Coordinates of C-alpha atoms and ligand atoms in Angstrom, one line a residue:
X267 CA -0.2 -0.3 -0.1
X268 CA 1.4 3.5 -0.7
X269 CA 1.3 6.6 0.8
X270 CA -2.4 8.0 1.5
X271 CA -3.5 10.5 -1.5
X272 CA -5.3 12.8 1.3
X273 CA -5.2 12.8 5.1
X274 CA -8.4 15.0 6.1
X275 CA -7.8 16.5 9.4
X276 CA -11.3 16.0 11.3
X277 CA -12.5 19.0 13.4
X278 CA -16.1 18.7 13.9
X279 CA -19.1 16.0 12.9
X280 CA -19.3 18.2 9.5
X281 CA -15.9 17.5 8.3
X282 CA -16.3 13.9 8.8
X283 CA -19.6 14.1 6.7
X284 CA -17.8 16.7 3.9
X285 CA -15.2 14.2 3.9
X286 CA -17.4 10.9 3.3
X287 CA -19.1 13.1 0.8
X288 CA -15.5 13.5 -1.4
X289 CA -14.6 9.7 -0.9
X290 CA -17.9 9.1 -2.7
X291 CA -17.8 12.0 -5.1
X292 CA -14.1 10.7 -6.3
X293 CA -14.3 7.1 -5.7
X294 CA -11.3 6.8 -3.7
X295 CA -11.0 4.3 -0.7
X296 CA -11.4 5.9 2.6
X297 CA -10.6 4.7 6.3
X298 CA -11.1 6.2 9.6
X299 CA -8.5 6.9 11.9
X300 CA -8.0 7.3 15.6
X301 CA -5.2 6.4 17.3
X302 CA -3.4 4.6 14.6
X303 CA -2.3 1.4 16.2
X304 CA -3.9 -0.9 13.9
X305 CA -1.8 -4.1 14.0
X306 CA -2.7 -4.8 10.4
X307 CA -2.4 -1.2 9.3
X308 CA -6.5 -1.2 8.4
X309 CA -6.2 2.7 9.8
X310 CA -4.0 3.6 6.5
X311 CA -4.7 3.5 2.8
X312 CA -3.6 4.8 -0.6
X313 CA -7.2 7.0 -0.8
X314 CA -8.4 8.9 1.9
X315 CA -7.6 8.9 5.6
X316 CA -10.2 10.4 8.1
X317 CA -8.1 11.7 10.8
X318 CA -10.1 11.8 13.8
X319 CA -7.3 12.8 16.2
X320 CA -8.7 16.4 16.5
X321 CA -12.3 14.9 17.6
X322 CA -10.9 14.6 21.3
X323 CA -13.2 15.9 23.5
X324 CA -14.2 14.5 27.1
X325 CA -16.9 15.6 29.5
X326 CA -18.6 13.7 32.4
X327 CA -21.6 14.6 33.0
X328 CA -23.0 14.7 36.7
X329 CA -24.6 10.9 36.3
X330 CA -21.1 9.7 35.6
X331 CA -21.8 9.5 31.9
X332 CA -18.5 10.5 30.1
X333 CA -18.9 11.9 26.3
X334 CA -15.8 11.1 24.8
X335 CA -14.5 12.6 21.2
X336 CA -13.5 9.5 18.6
X337 CA -10.1 11.0 18.3
X338 CA -9.1 10.3 21.9
X339 CA -6.4 8.2 23.1
X340 CA -6.1 6.4 26.2
X341 CA -3.7 8.9 28.3
X342 CA -6.0 11.6 27.7
X343 CA -8.9 9.8 28.7
X344 CA -7.7 8.6 31.7
X345 CA -6.5 11.8 33.5
X346 CA -10.0 13.7 32.0
X347 CA -11.7 10.7 33.8
X348 CA -9.7 10.7 36.7
X349 CA -10.1 14.8 37.9
X350 CA -13.5 13.6 38.5
X351 CA -12.6 10.7 40.3
X352 CA -14.0 8.3 37.6
X353 CA -12.6 5.8 35.0
X354 CA -13.4 3.1 32.7
X355 CA -12.0 -0.4 32.4
X356 CA -9.7 0.3 29.2
X357 CA -6.4 -0.9 27.5
X358 CA -2.8 0.2 28.8
X359 CA -0.6 1.6 25.5
X360 CA -1.3 5.7 26.0
X361 CA -1.3 6.1 23.1
X362 CA -3.8 4.0 21.7
X363 CA -7.3 5.2 20.5
X364 CA -10.4 5.1 22.6
X365 CA -12.4 3.9 19.3
X366 CA -10.2 1.3 17.7
X367 CA -9.7 -0.1 21.3
X368 CA -13.5 0.3 22.0
X369 CA -14.8 -1.1 18.9
X370 CA -12.4 -3.9 18.8
X371 CA -13.8 -5.0 22.6
X372 CA -10.9 -3.7 25.3
X373 CA -8.9 -5.6 27.3
X374 CA -7.2 -3.9 30.2
X375 CA -6.1 -4.5 34.0
X376 CA -9.7 -3.7 35.2
X377 CA -11.4 -6.5 32.9
X378 CA -11.6 -9.1 35.1
X379 CA -13.4 -7.4 37.4
X380 CA -15.4 -4.8 35.2
X381 CA -15.4 -6.4 32.0
X382 CA -14.3 -5.3 28.2
X383 CA -14.3 -1.5 27.4
X384 CA -16.8 -2.1 25.0
X385 CA -19.1 -3.5 28.1
X386 CA -19.4 0.4 29.1
X387 CA -20.3 2.0 25.9
X388 CA -23.8 2.9 26.4
X389 CA -24.3 4.8 22.9
X390 CA -22.2 6.7 20.1
X391 CA -23.1 8.8 17.4
X392 CA -21.8 7.8 14.1
X393 CA -21.6 8.9 10.3
X394 CA -23.1 6.3 7.9
X395 CA -21.7 5.9 4.6
X396 CA -24.6 7.6 2.8
X397 CA -23.4 11.0 5.2
X398 CA -26.2 10.5 7.3
X399 CA -25.5 11.3 11.4
X400 CA -27.3 8.7 13.8
X401 CA -27.5 8.2 17.4
X402 CA -27.3 4.6 18.5
X403 CA -27.9 2.7 21.9
X404 CA -29.8 0.2 23.4
X405 CA -33.3 2.1 21.8
X406 CA -32.0 3.8 18.9
X407 CA -30.5 1.4 15.7
X408 CA -30.1 -1.3 18.5
X409 CA -28.3 -3.7 15.9
X410 CA -26.1 -1.0 14.8
X411 CA -25.0 -0.9 18.6
X412 CA -24.4 -4.2 19.2
X413 CA -22.4 -4.2 16.4
X414 CA -20.4 -1.4 17.2
X415 CA -19.4 -3.6 21.0
X416 CA -16.7 -5.7 20.0
X417 CA -16.7 -6.6 15.9
X418 CA -13.3 -4.1 15.2
X419 CA -13.4 -0.6 13.8
X420 CA -14.2 0.2 10.7
X421 CA -16.9 -1.9 9.6
X422 CA -20.0 -0.2 10.0
X423 CA -19.4 3.8 10.2
X424 CA -17.6 6.7 11.2
X425 CA -18.1 6.8 14.7
X426 CA -17.5 10.4 16.1
X427 CA -18.8 10.3 19.7
X428 CA -18.8 7.3 22.7
X429 CA -20.6 7.5 25.6
X430 CA -19.3 5.2 28.5
X431 CA -21.0 4.6 31.8
X432 CA -18.1 5.2 34.2
X433 CA -16.7 3.8 37.6
X434 CA -15.2 5.3 40.3
X435 CA -11.6 5.8 40.5
X436 CA -10.1 2.7 42.4
X437 CA -7.4 2.5 44.5
X438 CA -4.9 -0.3 43.0
X439 CA -1.9 -2.0 43.8
X440 CA 0.6 -2.2 40.8
X441 CA 2.3 -5.5 40.9
X442 CA 5.2 -6.4 39.0
X443 CA 7.5 -9.8 39.8
X444 CA 10.9 -11.1 38.2
X445 CA 11.3 -14.7 38.1
X446 CA 14.4 -16.7 37.3
X447 CA 14.3 -17.8 33.7
X448 CA 15.0 -21.7 34.6
X449 CA 11.6 -21.1 36.6
X450 CA 9.8 -20.3 33.0
X451 CA 7.6 -23.7 32.2
X452 CA 7.0 -24.5 35.8
X453 CA 5.5 -20.3 36.1
X454 CA 3.7 -21.0 33.1
X455 CA 2.0 -24.6 33.7
X456 CA 0.9 -23.0 37.4
X457 CA -0.2 -19.3 35.6
X458 CA -2.5 -21.0 33.2
X459 CA -4.7 -22.9 35.8
X460 CA -4.1 -19.8 38.5
X461 CA -4.4 -16.5 36.8
X462 CA -7.7 -17.1 34.9
X463 CA -9.2 -18.4 38.3
X464 CA -8.0 -15.9 40.8
X465 CA -10.1 -13.4 41.9
X466 CA -11.8 -10.9 39.5
X467 CA -10.1 -8.4 41.6
X468 CA -6.7 -9.5 40.9
X469 CA -5.2 -9.3 37.0
X470 CA -1.9 -10.8 36.4
X471 CA -0.1 -11.3 33.1
X472 CA 2.5 -13.1 32.3
X473 CA 5.4 -12.1 29.8
X474 CA 8.2 -14.7 29.3
X475 CA 11.0 -12.9 26.9
X476 CA 13.5 -13.5 25.0
X477 CA 16.9 -11.2 23.9
X478 CA 20.0 -12.6 22.1
X479 CA 22.7 -13.6 24.3
X480 CA 20.6 -12.6 27.5
X481 CA 19.0 -15.1 29.9
X482 CA 15.2 -15.7 29.8
X483 CA 13.1 -13.1 31.2
X484 CA 10.0 -14.4 32.7
X485 CA 8.0 -11.5 34.5
X486 CA 4.0 -10.7 36.2
X487 CA 3.2 -7.8 35.9
X488 CA -0.3 -6.7 36.7
X489 CA -3.1 -5.1 39.1
X490 CA -4.8 -5.8 42.2
X491 CA -7.6 -4.0 43.9
X492 CA -6.9 -5.6 47.1
X493 CA -4.4 -4.0 49.5
X494 CA -0.6 -5.1 49.2
X495 CA -1.1 -7.5 52.2
X496 CA -3.8 -9.9 50.5
X497 CA -2.2 -9.5 47.1
X498 CA 1.2 -10.7 48.2
X499 CA -0.9 -13.9 49.9
X500 CA -2.6 -14.5 46.7
X501 CA 1.0 -14.4 44.6
X502 CA 2.8 -16.1 47.0
X503 CA 2.6 -19.6 45.2
X504 CA 4.7 -18.2 42.4
X505 CA 6.6 -15.3 44.0
X506 CA 9.4 -15.1 46.8
X507 CA 8.5 -12.2 49.0
X508 CA 11.6 -10.3 48.1
X509 CA 10.6 -10.7 44.4
X510 CA 7.3 -9.0 44.1
X511 CA 7.6 -5.0 44.1
X512 CA 4.1 -3.8 45.3
X513 CA 2.7 0.0 45.2
X514 CA -0.6 1.0 46.5
X515 CA -2.0 4.0 43.6
X516 CA -4.8 5.6 42.3
X517 CA -5.5 3.3 39.1
X518 CA -4.6 6.3 36.5
X519 CA -1.3 6.7 38.2
X520 CA -0.8 2.7 38.1
X521 CA -1.5 2.9 34.3
X522 CA 1.0 5.4 33.6
X523 CA 3.5 3.7 35.6
X524 CA 3.3 0.8 32.8
X525 CA 4.1 3.5 30.0
X526 CA 6.7 2.7 28.1
X527 CA 9.1 5.3 27.6
X528 CA 10.9 3.6 24.9
X529 CA 7.5 4.4 22.5
X530 CA 6.8 1.6 20.0
X531 CA 9.0 -0.8 18.2
X532 CA 8.3 -2.4 14.6
X533 CA 6.7 -5.4 15.6
X534 CA 4.2 -8.0 14.4
X535 CA 2.2 -10.1 16.6
X536 CA -0.2 -13.4 16.3
X537 CA -2.5 -14.4 18.9
X538 CA -4.9 -16.9 20.1
X539 CA -7.4 -17.4 22.6
X540 CA -7.2 -20.8 24.7
X541 CA -10.3 -22.4 26.5
X542 CA -8.0 -24.8 28.1
X543 CA -4.8 -25.0 29.5
X544 CA -1.7 -25.8 26.9
X545 CA -0.1 -29.7 27.8
X546 CA 3.6 -29.8 29.5
X547 CA 4.9 -30.8 26.5
X548 CA 3.2 -27.8 24.0
X549 CA 4.6 -25.2 27.1
X550 CA 7.8 -27.0 26.6
X551 CA 8.1 -26.5 23.1
X552 CA 7.4 -22.8 23.0
X553 CA 9.7 -22.3 25.6
X554 CA 12.6 -24.0 23.5
X555 CA 11.5 -22.1 20.0
X556 CA 11.7 -18.6 22.2
X557 CA 15.6 -18.4 21.9
X558 CA 16.7 -17.3 18.9
X559 CA 18.9 -14.6 17.5
X560 CA 16.5 -12.9 15.4
X561 CA 16.0 -9.6 18.4
X562 CA 13.5 -9.7 21.1
X563 CA 10.4 -12.5 21.4
X564 CA 7.9 -12.2 23.7
X565 CA 5.3 -14.7 24.8
X566 CA 2.7 -12.5 26.8
X567 CA -0.2 -14.3 28.5
X568 CA -3.5 -12.6 29.4
X569 CA -5.9 -13.7 31.9
X570 CA -9.3 -13.8 30.9
X571 CA -12.3 -15.4 33.0
X572 CA -14.3 -12.9 35.1
X573 CA -16.2 -10.3 34.7
X574 CA -14.8 -11.0 30.7
X575 CA -16.8 -14.3 30.7
X576 CA -20.3 -13.0 32.6
X577 CA -21.7 -11.7 29.3
X578 CA -23.8 -14.0 26.8
X579 CA -21.8 -14.4 23.5
X580 CA -24.3 -12.6 21.8
X581 CA -25.1 -10.0 24.1
X582 CA -22.4 -8.2 22.2
X583 CA -20.2 -8.1 18.9
X584 CA -17.6 -9.2 20.9
X585 CA -17.9 -13.5 20.8
X586 CA -15.2 -14.5 22.7
X587 CA -17.1 -15.0 26.6
X588 CA -15.8 -18.4 27.6
X589 CA -12.1 -17.9 27.1
X590 CA -9.7 -18.8 30.0
X591 CA -7.2 -16.7 28.4
X592 CA -5.1 -15.0 25.4
X593 CA -1.5 -15.8 24.2
X594 CA 0.6 -13.3 22.0
X595 CA 3.6 -14.1 20.0
X596 CA 5.6 -10.9 19.5
X597 CA 8.7 -10.7 17.7
X598 CA 10.3 -8.5 15.4
X599 CA 8.5 -7.8 11.6
X600 CA 10.2 -10.4 9.9
X601 CA 10.9 -12.9 12.4
X602 CA 9.4 -16.1 11.1
X603 CA 9.6 -17.4 14.9
X604 CA 6.5 -15.5 15.4
X605 CA 4.5 -18.2 13.1
X606 CA 6.7 -21.0 14.1
X607 CA 5.6 -20.0 17.5
X608 CA 2.1 -19.5 16.9
X609 CA 1.6 -22.7 15.0
X610 CA 2.9 -24.8 17.8
X611 CA 0.7 -23.4 20.4
X612 CA -2.6 -23.3 18.1
X613 CA -3.6 -27.2 18.2
X614 CA -4.7 -26.7 21.7
X615 CA -5.9 -22.9 21.6
X616 CA -9.6 -22.4 20.6
X617 CA -9.5 -21.1 17.4
X618 CA -10.5 -17.6 18.4
X619 CA -9.1 -14.5 18.1
X620 CA -9.3 -10.9 19.7
X621 CA -10.1 -8.6 17.2
X622 CA -8.4 -5.9 17.9
X623 CA -5.2 -8.1 17.4
X624 CA -6.1 -9.0 13.9
X625 CA -3.9 -11.5 11.7
X626 CA -4.0 -11.6 7.9
X627 CA -2.8 -15.2 8.1
X628 CA -5.6 -16.6 9.7
X629 CA -7.5 -19.4 7.4
X630 CA -11.2 -19.0 8.6
X631 CA -10.8 -15.0 9.7
X632 CA -14.7 -15.2 9.8
X633 CA -15.0 -18.0 12.5
X634 CA -12.0 -16.5 14.4
X635 CA -13.0 -13.1 15.1
X636 CA -16.8 -13.3 15.3
X637 CA -18.1 -16.9 15.9
X638 CA -21.5 -17.5 16.4
X639 CA -22.2 -13.6 15.9
X640 CA -20.9 -13.6 12.3
X641 CA -24.4 -14.1 10.4
X642 CA -25.4 -11.4 12.4
X643 CA -22.4 -9.0 12.1
X644 CA -23.4 -10.0 7.9
X645 CA -26.7 -8.6 8.3
X646 CA -25.9 -5.3 10.3
X647 CA -23.4 -4.5 7.6
X648 CA -26.3 -5.2 4.9
X649 CA -28.1 -2.6 6.9
X650 CA -25.9 0.2 7.4
X651 CA -23.5 0.0 4.1
X652 CA -25.0 -2.5 1.7
X653 CA -22.7 -1.1 -0.7
X654 CA -19.3 -1.8 1.3
X655 CA -18.2 1.6 1.2
X656 CA -16.0 0.8 4.6
X657 CA -13.9 -2.2 3.7
X658 CA -10.6 -3.5 3.8
X659 CA -9.8 -7.4 4.0
X660 CA -11.0 -9.3 6.4
X661 CA -14.0 -6.9 6.7
X662 CA -17.3 -8.5 7.4
Ligands
FAD1121 C1 1.1 0.1 22.3 C2 -0.2 -0.5 22.0 C3 -1.0 -1.3 22.9 C4 -2.1 -1.6 23.2 N1 -2.7 -2.1 24.6 C5 -3.5 -3.0 24.1 C6 -4.4 -3.5 25.6 O1 -4.0 -2.7 27.0 N2 -5.9 -3.6 25.3 C7 -6.4 -4.1 24.3 O2 -7.4 -4.3 24.2 N3 -5.8 -3.9 23.2 C8 -4.5 -3.0 22.9 N4 -3.9 -2.7 21.8 C9 -4.5 -2.9 20.5 C10 -5.5 -1.9 20.1 O3 -7.1 -2.4 21.0 C11 -5.9 -2.0 18.7 O4 -4.6 -1.6 18.0 C12 -7.2 -0.9 18.7 O5 -7.8 -1.1 17.2 C13 -6.1 0.6 18.3 O6 -7.2 1.2 18.3 P1 -6.7 2.7 17.6 O7 -7.8 3.9 17.2 O8 -5.4 3.2 18.4 O9 -6.1 2.6 16.1 P2 -6.6 3.0 14.4 O10 -5.7 2.1 13.8 O11 -6.6 4.4 14.1 O12 -7.8 1.9 14.3 C14 -8.2 0.7 14.4 C15 -8.9 0.7 13.4 O13 -10.6 0.9 13.7 C16 -11.1 1.7 13.0 N5 -11.4 2.9 13.5 C17 -10.6 3.7 14.2 N6 -11.3 5.0 14.5 C18 -12.4 4.8 13.8 C19 -13.8 5.4 14.6 N7 -14.1 6.7 15.1 N8 -15.2 4.9 13.7 C20 -14.7 3.6 13.3 N9 -13.8 3.0 13.1 C21 -12.6 3.8 13.5 C22 -9.7 1.9 12.1 O14 -10.2 2.4 10.4 C23 -9.2 0.9 12.3 O15 -10.1 -0.5 11.3 C24 -2.7 -2.2 21.8 C25 -2.1 -1.8 20.8 C26 -0.8 -1.4 20.9 C27 0.1 -0.8 19.7

């Protein structure tokens, strides 16, 4: 794909409507861009990029409803909500766009307690392909509203405003523990059976990383809504007390503590959900393949369960409500290990893939991203975008 022919910097809904009219008149392919972080490059095109970053206003009403412009990024969202003592369960990358994150689901450190970001969406304003501006929620355009909660961005229209039910911002315990690389096999096996069933107050991600010439890094990273003492007790089967760094702080500061000052490396990511633990043989094979000379490689294991799974699979477009964990294989863009590692784990995976981690190499992407919700999503597409004005590889 070449450079975009046009980048339309939108500052109002009118700009969005005019951008769409221009695309219809010229026949140019148009894609909306929020934070610009799509792993499959879907917020770029050689036609028109509709850059929504100027639509980043955030306000919170007395009843706690947050109205957030579709160009806002997570750091801005957390800090604006913090000033009024509120938050939403959302992701970690500070520059990730609230729109892309929410439209594909939204996994984060409060998710096991409070669910996906999209589970807290209560309404949205959308500009449709024909230029009409619609409000949607449970009562108005309910099928569009259903489709916006978890099918992935860029499918049905350009979202200009998102409305969320917020939560009181909790105090949280930041937790990081570095474990010996020699314990990797044991830790992965124990984590799989423990983290998805841990109390919902506790979200612990496991990162196993290799860099050429260095020992394997095994790190537990997470957040607990419990105080330090009970958090330490819950983690004692994995971690010597001396290896555990625990700090109590408001949730928005905990998010900042996990921001990576090195910025974003060019990476490739493949992933899959697991509804049961991997067998010891697969864990051994994954760890054996991790070591190599092609730069940093990471296996990231995200615990699901909890509130993620307390919503029916068809209640929103997000279909993955029965999974125990998500395994990411992250490596350098050209590192063949990403595919090799994915293939090692795949036979034991559930075949489901998080729509916010799009994977162009999937054979049956419709089943992987949308499972039993796919036919209903196709009907939403037919109603709201019958001419496929919004289109990309693997679009509904
Ligand atoms: C550093 C980093 C950290 C991440 N951390 C997390 C995390 O903690 N949790 C998690 O769940 N995910 C995480 N992700 C994945 C992230 O959720 C997705 O990459 C998400 O799609 C990014 O949204 P965006 O707005 O930044 O990206 P964009 O590339 O702008 O958009 C993503 C898709 O949504 C479409 N889109 C964007 N805006 C709109 C709109 N207003 N209306 C309609 N369609 C739109 C785009 O066309 C594109 O198809 C992370 C990604 C990165 C790179």
